[in-house]
Coordinates of N, CA and C in Angstrom, one line a residue:
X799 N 10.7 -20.3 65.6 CA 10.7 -19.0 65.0 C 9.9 -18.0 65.9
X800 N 10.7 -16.6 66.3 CA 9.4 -15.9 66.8 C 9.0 -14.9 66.1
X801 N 7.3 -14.8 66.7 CA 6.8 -14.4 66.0 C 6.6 -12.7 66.6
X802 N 6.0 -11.9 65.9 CA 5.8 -10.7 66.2 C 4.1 -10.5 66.0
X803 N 3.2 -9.5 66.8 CA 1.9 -9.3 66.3 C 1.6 -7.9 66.6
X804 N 1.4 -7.5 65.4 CA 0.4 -5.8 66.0 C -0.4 -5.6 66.3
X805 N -0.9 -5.5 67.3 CA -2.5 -5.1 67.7 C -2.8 -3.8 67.6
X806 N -3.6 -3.6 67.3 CA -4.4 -2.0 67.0 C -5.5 -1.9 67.6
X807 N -5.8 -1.1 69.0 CA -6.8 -1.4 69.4 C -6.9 0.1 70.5
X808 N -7.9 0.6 70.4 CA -7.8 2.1 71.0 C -8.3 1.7 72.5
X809 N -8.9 0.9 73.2 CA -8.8 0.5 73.9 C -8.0 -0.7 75.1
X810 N -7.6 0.3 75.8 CA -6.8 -0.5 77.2 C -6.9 -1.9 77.3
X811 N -8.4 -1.9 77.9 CA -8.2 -3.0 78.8 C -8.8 -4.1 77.7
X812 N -9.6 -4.1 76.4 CA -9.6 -5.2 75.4 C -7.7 -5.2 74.9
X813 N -6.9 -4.4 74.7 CA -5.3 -4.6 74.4 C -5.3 -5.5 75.5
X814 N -4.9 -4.9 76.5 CA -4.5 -5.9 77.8 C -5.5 -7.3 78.3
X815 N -6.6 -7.8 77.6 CA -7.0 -8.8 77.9 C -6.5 -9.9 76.9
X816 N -6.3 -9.0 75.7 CA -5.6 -9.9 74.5 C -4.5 -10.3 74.6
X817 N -3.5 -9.5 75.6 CA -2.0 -9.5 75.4 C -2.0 -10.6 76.4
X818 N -3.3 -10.9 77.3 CA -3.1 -11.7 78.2 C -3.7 -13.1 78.1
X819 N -4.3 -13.1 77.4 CA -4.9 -14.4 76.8 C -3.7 -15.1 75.5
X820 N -3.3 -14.5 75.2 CA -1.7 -14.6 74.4 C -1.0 -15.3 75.0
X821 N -0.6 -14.9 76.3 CA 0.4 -15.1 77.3 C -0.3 -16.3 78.0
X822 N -1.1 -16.4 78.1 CA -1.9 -17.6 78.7 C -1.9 -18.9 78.1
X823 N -1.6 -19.2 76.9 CA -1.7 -19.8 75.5 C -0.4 -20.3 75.6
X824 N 0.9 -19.6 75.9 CA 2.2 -19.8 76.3 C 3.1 -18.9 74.8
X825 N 2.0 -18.0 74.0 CA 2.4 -17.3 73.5 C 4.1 -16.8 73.5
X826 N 5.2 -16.9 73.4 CA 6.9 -16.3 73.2 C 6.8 -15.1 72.5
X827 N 6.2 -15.2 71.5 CA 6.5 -13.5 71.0 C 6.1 -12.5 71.2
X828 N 6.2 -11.4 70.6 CA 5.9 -10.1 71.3 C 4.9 -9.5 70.2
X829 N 4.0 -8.5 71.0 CA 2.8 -7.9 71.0 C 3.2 -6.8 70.8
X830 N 3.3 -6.0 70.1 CA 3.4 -4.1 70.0 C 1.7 -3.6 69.7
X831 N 1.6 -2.8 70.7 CA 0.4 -2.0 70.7 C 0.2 -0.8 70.5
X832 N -0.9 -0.6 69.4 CA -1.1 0.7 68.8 C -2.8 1.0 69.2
X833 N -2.5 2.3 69.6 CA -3.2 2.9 70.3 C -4.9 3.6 69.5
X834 N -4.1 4.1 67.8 CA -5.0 4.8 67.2 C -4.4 4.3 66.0
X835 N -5.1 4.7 65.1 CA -4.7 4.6 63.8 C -3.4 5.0 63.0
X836 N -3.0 6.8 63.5 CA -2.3 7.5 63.1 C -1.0 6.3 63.9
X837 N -1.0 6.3 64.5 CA 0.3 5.5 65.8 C 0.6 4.1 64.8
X838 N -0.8 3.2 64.3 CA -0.1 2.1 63.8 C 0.6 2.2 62.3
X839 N -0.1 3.0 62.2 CA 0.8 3.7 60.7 C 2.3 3.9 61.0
X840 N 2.7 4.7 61.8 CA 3.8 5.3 62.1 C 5.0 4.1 62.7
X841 N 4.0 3.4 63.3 CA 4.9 1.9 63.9 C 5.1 1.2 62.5
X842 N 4.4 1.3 61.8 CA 4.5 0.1 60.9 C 5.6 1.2 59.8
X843 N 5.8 2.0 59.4 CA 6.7 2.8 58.9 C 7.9 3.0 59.2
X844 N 8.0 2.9 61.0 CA 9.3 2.7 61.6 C 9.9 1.3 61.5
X845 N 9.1 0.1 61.4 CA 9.7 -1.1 60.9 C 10.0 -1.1 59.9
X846 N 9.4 -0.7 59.0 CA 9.9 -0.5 57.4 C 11.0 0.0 57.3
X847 N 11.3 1.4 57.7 CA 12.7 2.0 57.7 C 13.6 1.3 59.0
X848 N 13.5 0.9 60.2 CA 14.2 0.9 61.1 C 14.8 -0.6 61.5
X849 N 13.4 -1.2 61.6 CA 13.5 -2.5 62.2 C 12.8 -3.5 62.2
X850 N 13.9 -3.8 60.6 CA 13.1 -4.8 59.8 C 12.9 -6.8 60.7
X851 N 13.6 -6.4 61.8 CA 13.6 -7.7 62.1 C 12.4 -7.7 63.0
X852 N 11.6 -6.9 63.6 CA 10.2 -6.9 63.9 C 9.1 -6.5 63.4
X853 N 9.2 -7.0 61.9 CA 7.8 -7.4 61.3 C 7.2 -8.3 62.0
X854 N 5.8 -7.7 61.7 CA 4.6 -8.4 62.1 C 4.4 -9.1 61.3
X855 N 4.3 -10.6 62.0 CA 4.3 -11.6 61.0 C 1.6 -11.9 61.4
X856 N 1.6 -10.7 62.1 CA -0.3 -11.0 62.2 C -0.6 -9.4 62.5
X857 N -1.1 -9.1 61.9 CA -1.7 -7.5 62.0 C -3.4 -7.6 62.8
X858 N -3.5 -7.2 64.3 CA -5.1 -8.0 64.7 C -5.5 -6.0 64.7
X859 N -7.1 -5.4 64.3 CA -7.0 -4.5 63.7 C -8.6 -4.4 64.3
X860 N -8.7 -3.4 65.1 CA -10.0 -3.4 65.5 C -11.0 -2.1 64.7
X861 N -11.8 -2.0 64.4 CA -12.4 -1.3 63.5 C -12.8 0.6 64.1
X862 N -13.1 0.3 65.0 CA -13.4 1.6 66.2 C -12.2 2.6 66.9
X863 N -11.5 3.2 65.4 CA -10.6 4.1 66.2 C -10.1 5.3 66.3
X864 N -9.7 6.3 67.0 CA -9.8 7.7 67.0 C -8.8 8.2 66.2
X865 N -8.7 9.3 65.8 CA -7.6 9.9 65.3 C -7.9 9.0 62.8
X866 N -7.7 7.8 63.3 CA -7.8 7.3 61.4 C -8.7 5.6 61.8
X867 N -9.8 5.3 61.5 CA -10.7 4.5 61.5 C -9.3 3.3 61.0
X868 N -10.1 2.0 61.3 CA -9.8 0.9 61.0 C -10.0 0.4 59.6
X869 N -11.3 1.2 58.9 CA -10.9 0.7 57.8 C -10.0 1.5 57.1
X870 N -9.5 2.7 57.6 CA -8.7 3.5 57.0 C -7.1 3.0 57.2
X871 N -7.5 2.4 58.2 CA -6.2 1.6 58.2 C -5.7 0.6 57.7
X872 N -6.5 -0.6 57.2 CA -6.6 -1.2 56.4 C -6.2 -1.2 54.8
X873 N -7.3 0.1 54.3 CA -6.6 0.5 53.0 C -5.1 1.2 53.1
X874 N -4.7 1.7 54.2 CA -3.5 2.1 54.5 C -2.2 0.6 53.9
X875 N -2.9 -0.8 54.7 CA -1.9 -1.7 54.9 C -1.9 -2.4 53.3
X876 N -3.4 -2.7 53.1 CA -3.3 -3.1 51.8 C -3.1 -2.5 50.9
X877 N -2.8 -1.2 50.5 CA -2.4 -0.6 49.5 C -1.1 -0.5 49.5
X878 N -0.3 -1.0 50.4 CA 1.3 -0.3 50.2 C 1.6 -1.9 50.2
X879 N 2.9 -1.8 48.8 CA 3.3 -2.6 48.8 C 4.2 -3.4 49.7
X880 N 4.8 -3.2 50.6 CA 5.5 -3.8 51.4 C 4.8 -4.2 52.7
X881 N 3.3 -3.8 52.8 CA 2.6 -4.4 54.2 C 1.6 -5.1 53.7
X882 N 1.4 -5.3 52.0 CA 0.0 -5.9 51.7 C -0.5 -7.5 52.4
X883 N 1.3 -8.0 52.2 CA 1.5 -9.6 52.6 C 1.1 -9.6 54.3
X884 N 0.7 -8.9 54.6 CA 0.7 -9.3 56.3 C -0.7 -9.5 56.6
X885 N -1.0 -10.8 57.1 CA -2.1 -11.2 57.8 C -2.7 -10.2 58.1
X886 N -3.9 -9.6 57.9 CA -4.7 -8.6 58.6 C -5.9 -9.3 59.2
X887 N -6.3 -9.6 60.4 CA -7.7 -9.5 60.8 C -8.2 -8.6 61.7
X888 N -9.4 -8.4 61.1 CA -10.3 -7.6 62.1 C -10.8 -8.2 63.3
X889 N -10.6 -7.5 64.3 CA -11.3 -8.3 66.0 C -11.6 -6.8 66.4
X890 N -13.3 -6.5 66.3 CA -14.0 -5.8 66.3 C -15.2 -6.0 67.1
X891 N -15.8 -4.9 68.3 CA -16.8 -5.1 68.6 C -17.8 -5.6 67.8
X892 N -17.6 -4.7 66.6 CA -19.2 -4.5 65.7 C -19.5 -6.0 64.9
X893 N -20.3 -6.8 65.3 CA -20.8 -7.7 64.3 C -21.9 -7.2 63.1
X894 N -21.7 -6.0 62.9 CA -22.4 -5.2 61.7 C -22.1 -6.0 60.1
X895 N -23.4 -6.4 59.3 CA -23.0 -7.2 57.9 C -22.3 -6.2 57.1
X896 N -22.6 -5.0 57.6 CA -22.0 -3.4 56.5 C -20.2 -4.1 57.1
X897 N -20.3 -3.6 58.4 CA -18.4 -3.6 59.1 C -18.1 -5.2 58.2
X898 N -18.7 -6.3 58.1 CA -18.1 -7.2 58.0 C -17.8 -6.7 56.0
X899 N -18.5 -6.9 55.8 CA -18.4 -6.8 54.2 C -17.4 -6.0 53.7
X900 N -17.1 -4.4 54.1 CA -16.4 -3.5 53.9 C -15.2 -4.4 54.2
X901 N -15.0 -4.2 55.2 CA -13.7 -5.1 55.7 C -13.2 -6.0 54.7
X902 N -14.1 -7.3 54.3 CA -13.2 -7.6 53.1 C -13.2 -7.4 52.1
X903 N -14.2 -6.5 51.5 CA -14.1 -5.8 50.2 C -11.9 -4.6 50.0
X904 N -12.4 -4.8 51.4 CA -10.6 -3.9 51.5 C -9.8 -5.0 51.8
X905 N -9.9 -6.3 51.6 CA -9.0 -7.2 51.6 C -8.7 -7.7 52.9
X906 N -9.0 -7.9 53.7 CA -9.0 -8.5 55.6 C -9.0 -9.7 55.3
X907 N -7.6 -10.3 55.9 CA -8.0 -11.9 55.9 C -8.6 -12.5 56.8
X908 N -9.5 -11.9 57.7 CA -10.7 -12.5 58.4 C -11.2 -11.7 59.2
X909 N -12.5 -11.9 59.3 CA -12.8 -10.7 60.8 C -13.7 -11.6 61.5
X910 N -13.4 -11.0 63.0 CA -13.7 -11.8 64.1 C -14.4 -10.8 64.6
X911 N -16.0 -11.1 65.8 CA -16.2 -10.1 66.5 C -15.4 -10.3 68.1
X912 N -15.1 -9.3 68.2 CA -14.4 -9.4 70.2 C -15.5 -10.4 71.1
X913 N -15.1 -11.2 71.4 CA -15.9 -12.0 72.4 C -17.0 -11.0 73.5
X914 N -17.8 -12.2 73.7 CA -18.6 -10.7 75.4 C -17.8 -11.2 76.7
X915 N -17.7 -12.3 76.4 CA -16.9 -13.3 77.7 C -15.9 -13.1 77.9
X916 N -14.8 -12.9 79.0 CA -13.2 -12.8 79.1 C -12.8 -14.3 78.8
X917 N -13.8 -15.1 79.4 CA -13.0 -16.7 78.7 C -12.7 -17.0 77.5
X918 N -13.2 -16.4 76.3 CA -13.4 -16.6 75.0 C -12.5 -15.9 74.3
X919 N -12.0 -14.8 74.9 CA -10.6 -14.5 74.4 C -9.1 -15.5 74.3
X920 N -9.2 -16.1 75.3 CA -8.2 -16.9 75.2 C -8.2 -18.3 74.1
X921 N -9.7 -18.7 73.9 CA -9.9 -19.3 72.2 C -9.8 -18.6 71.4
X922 N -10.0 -17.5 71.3 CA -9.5 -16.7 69.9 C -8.1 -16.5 69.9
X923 N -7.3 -16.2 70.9 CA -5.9 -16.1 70.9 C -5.4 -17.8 70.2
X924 N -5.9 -18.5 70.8 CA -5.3 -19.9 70.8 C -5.5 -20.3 69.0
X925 N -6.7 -20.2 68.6 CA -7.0 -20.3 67.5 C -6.3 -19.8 66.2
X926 N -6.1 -18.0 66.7 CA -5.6 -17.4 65.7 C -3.8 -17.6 66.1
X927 N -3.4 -18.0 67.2 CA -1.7 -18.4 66.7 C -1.7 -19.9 66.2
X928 N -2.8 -20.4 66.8 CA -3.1 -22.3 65.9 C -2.8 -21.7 64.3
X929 N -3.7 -20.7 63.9 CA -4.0 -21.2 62.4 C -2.8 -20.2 61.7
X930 N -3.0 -18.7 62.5 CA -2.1 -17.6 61.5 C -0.4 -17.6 61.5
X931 N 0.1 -18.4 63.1 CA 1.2 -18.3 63.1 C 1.9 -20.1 63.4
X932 N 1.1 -20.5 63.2 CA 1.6 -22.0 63.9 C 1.2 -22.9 62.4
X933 N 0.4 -22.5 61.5 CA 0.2 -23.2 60.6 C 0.3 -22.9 59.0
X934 N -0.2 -21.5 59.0 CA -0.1 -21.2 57.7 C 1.1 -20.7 57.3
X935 N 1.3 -21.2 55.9 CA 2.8 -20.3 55.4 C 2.8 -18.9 55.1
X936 N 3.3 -17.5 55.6 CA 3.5 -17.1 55.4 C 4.9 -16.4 54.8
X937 N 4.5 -15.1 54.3 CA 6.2 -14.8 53.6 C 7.0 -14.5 54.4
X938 N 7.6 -14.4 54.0 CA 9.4 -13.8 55.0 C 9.4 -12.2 54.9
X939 N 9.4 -12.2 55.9 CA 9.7 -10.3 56.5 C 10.5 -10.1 55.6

């Protein structure tokens, strides 16, 4: 089955270390990248109406972002009924207990902090397609 994942990350070159630690992993499916908040909204709107066969079956949601914050995005995903079902985790610089808490008080199925190491990305990649897309049941797009 492939899979699809949204990343949300207002940052370049953490997107591009992720998409590449993915790929390293031997990752098949495809990554769509959102730049700002307002953008992942609009992506995830345009699959709703357009192109239902690229749901994100993992929503990875970094908390630090310009234009509509992460947790604004969050209450965005978990409030509407047709994105509530999608994996959400946070992979966030901030190892803050406030960032972590908020986060799942808005319903995140997990938050991660971003590694410091470029090695340690590719365990988090490997981990999170091990558990979110390789093992757990999720619903059908």
């Amino acid at each position: 089955m492939k899979h699809n994942i949204l990343l949300i990350d207002d940052s370049p070159t953490d997107a591009a270390i992720l998409v590449a630690a993915f790929e390293e992993i031997g990752y098949a499916g495809s990554i769509l990248v959102a730049h700002n908040g307002i953008e992942a909204i609009d992506i995830l709107d345009d699959i709703s109406h357009h192109n239902p066969t690229e749901w994100p079956q993992l929503i990875l949601l970094d908390l630090n972002l310009p234009r509509k914050t992460g947790l604004e995005v969050l209450d965005d995903i978990k409030t509407n009924p047709a994105w509530k079902s999608i994996p959400t985790v946070i992979l966030s610089s901030s190892s803050s207990a406030n960032d972590v808490s908020s986060s799942y008080q808005r319903h995140a199925n997990a938050y991660i902090a971003k590694p410091r190491q470029l090695e340690h990305y590719e365990m988090i990649a490997k981990q999170l397609y091990s558990f979110w897309l390789d093992s757990a049941e999720l619903p059908s797009s």
